[in-house]
Amino acid sequence: MAHDAKRPEHAAEDWTVPQDWDHFTQADHAMWDNLFNRQARLLPGRVAPEFMAGLDVLRMDKPGIPQFDALSERLMKLTGWQVVAVPGLIPDDIFFDHLANRRFVSGNFIRSPEQIDYLQEPDVFHDVFGHVPLLAHPVFADYMQAYGQGGQRSGALGAIERLARLYWYTVEFGLIRHAEGMHIFGAGIVSSYGESIFALDDPSPNRIGFDLKRVMRTDYRIDDYQQGYFVIESFEDLLRQTLDTDFAPLYAEVISQPDIPIETVLPDDRVYTHGTQAYAHAQTVGG
Ligand code: HBI
Ligand code: FE
């Protein structure tokens, strides 16, 4: 996401701010607990088991917004990652630099009651509940760092937008197919009550086997549930595909081809669900 906001005065050069945990109010902590409990009830059986294992090993089931120092200490021991606070969305290059150095950035605020089911800027619930549990998984942790390193190179290749689609369709909205069946793992899904159900169970969206080039050509939407999801085979496979790929020729190829509209299913797609798009069409017809 292109972003040219000015760095707030209280933020450091790398855009981090002190978490200043005491600034959160009782209502803020109650909002976290409310969101946490709702997802903790919903997710078992829906989310990748690696996510539940991360919540557990990081002891994230304690009431209240987590203290980043304590969380980072546990995460550091497991995979060498840390969680740092930022005011909100930060510029792409700064974001990539943090990931490349195994620092995950979290918005230092929590949504208001009116925003309980939808907000545009990532808050601490999305960033920490949604993203941090999988950072305790060694392979996923390496994938996130590789993404940051790839991001740093993508700018010079004019391909940030293509790489951002990879992030969107894996880290934010990815599905994974284990032997026991399909699960959600993307942070945008797991931090949303509605999309945690929709992404897995609704007949409306497409569910298509993950393919790096295919994903980099596919548009996405930021204003509602996705119209298509991509399904990875394993985190190991995802990491291997990104590490083994020379991205420069891949970008050149992808940029030379037309973008694929969000609802399209191609003849070569590995189709798990050819969606009805009933949900998306009902939204637009109604106005
Ligand atoms: N900043 N705080 C924050 N969180 C993000 O997820 C984020 C960001 N800046 C840029 C960005 N994501 C993405 O646009 C990159 O993946 C390209
Ligand atoms: Fe996110």
mmCIF file of C-alpha atoms and ligand atoms in Angstrom, residues 104 122 126-127 131 167 171-172 187-188, ligand 2:
data_model
loop_
_atom_site.group_PDB
_atom_site.id
_atom_site.type_symbol
_atom_site.label_atom_id
_atom_site.label_comp_id
_atom_site.label_asym_id
_atom_site.label_seq_id
_atom_site.Cartn_x
_atom_site.Cartn_y
_atom_site.Cartn_z
ATOM 1 C CA PHE A 104 6.714 -7.352 13.547
ATOM 2 C CA PRO A 122 -4.692 -2.492 11.418
ATOM 3 C CA HIS A 126 -5.509 -7.580 14.119
ATOM 4 C CA ASP A 127 -1.740 -7.222 14.352
ATOM 5 C CA HIS A 131 -0.264 -12.173 13.046
ATOM 6 C CA TYR A 167 1.387 -11.005 1.180
ATOM 7 C CA VAL A 171 -0.134 -13.756 5.280
ATOM 8 C CA GLU A 172 -3.459 -11.893 5.348
ATOM 9 C CA ALA A 187 -4.386 -12.771 9.852
ATOM 10 C CA GLY A 188 -7.115 -10.815 8.064
HETATM 11 FE FE FE B 2 -2.216 -7.588 8.718
#
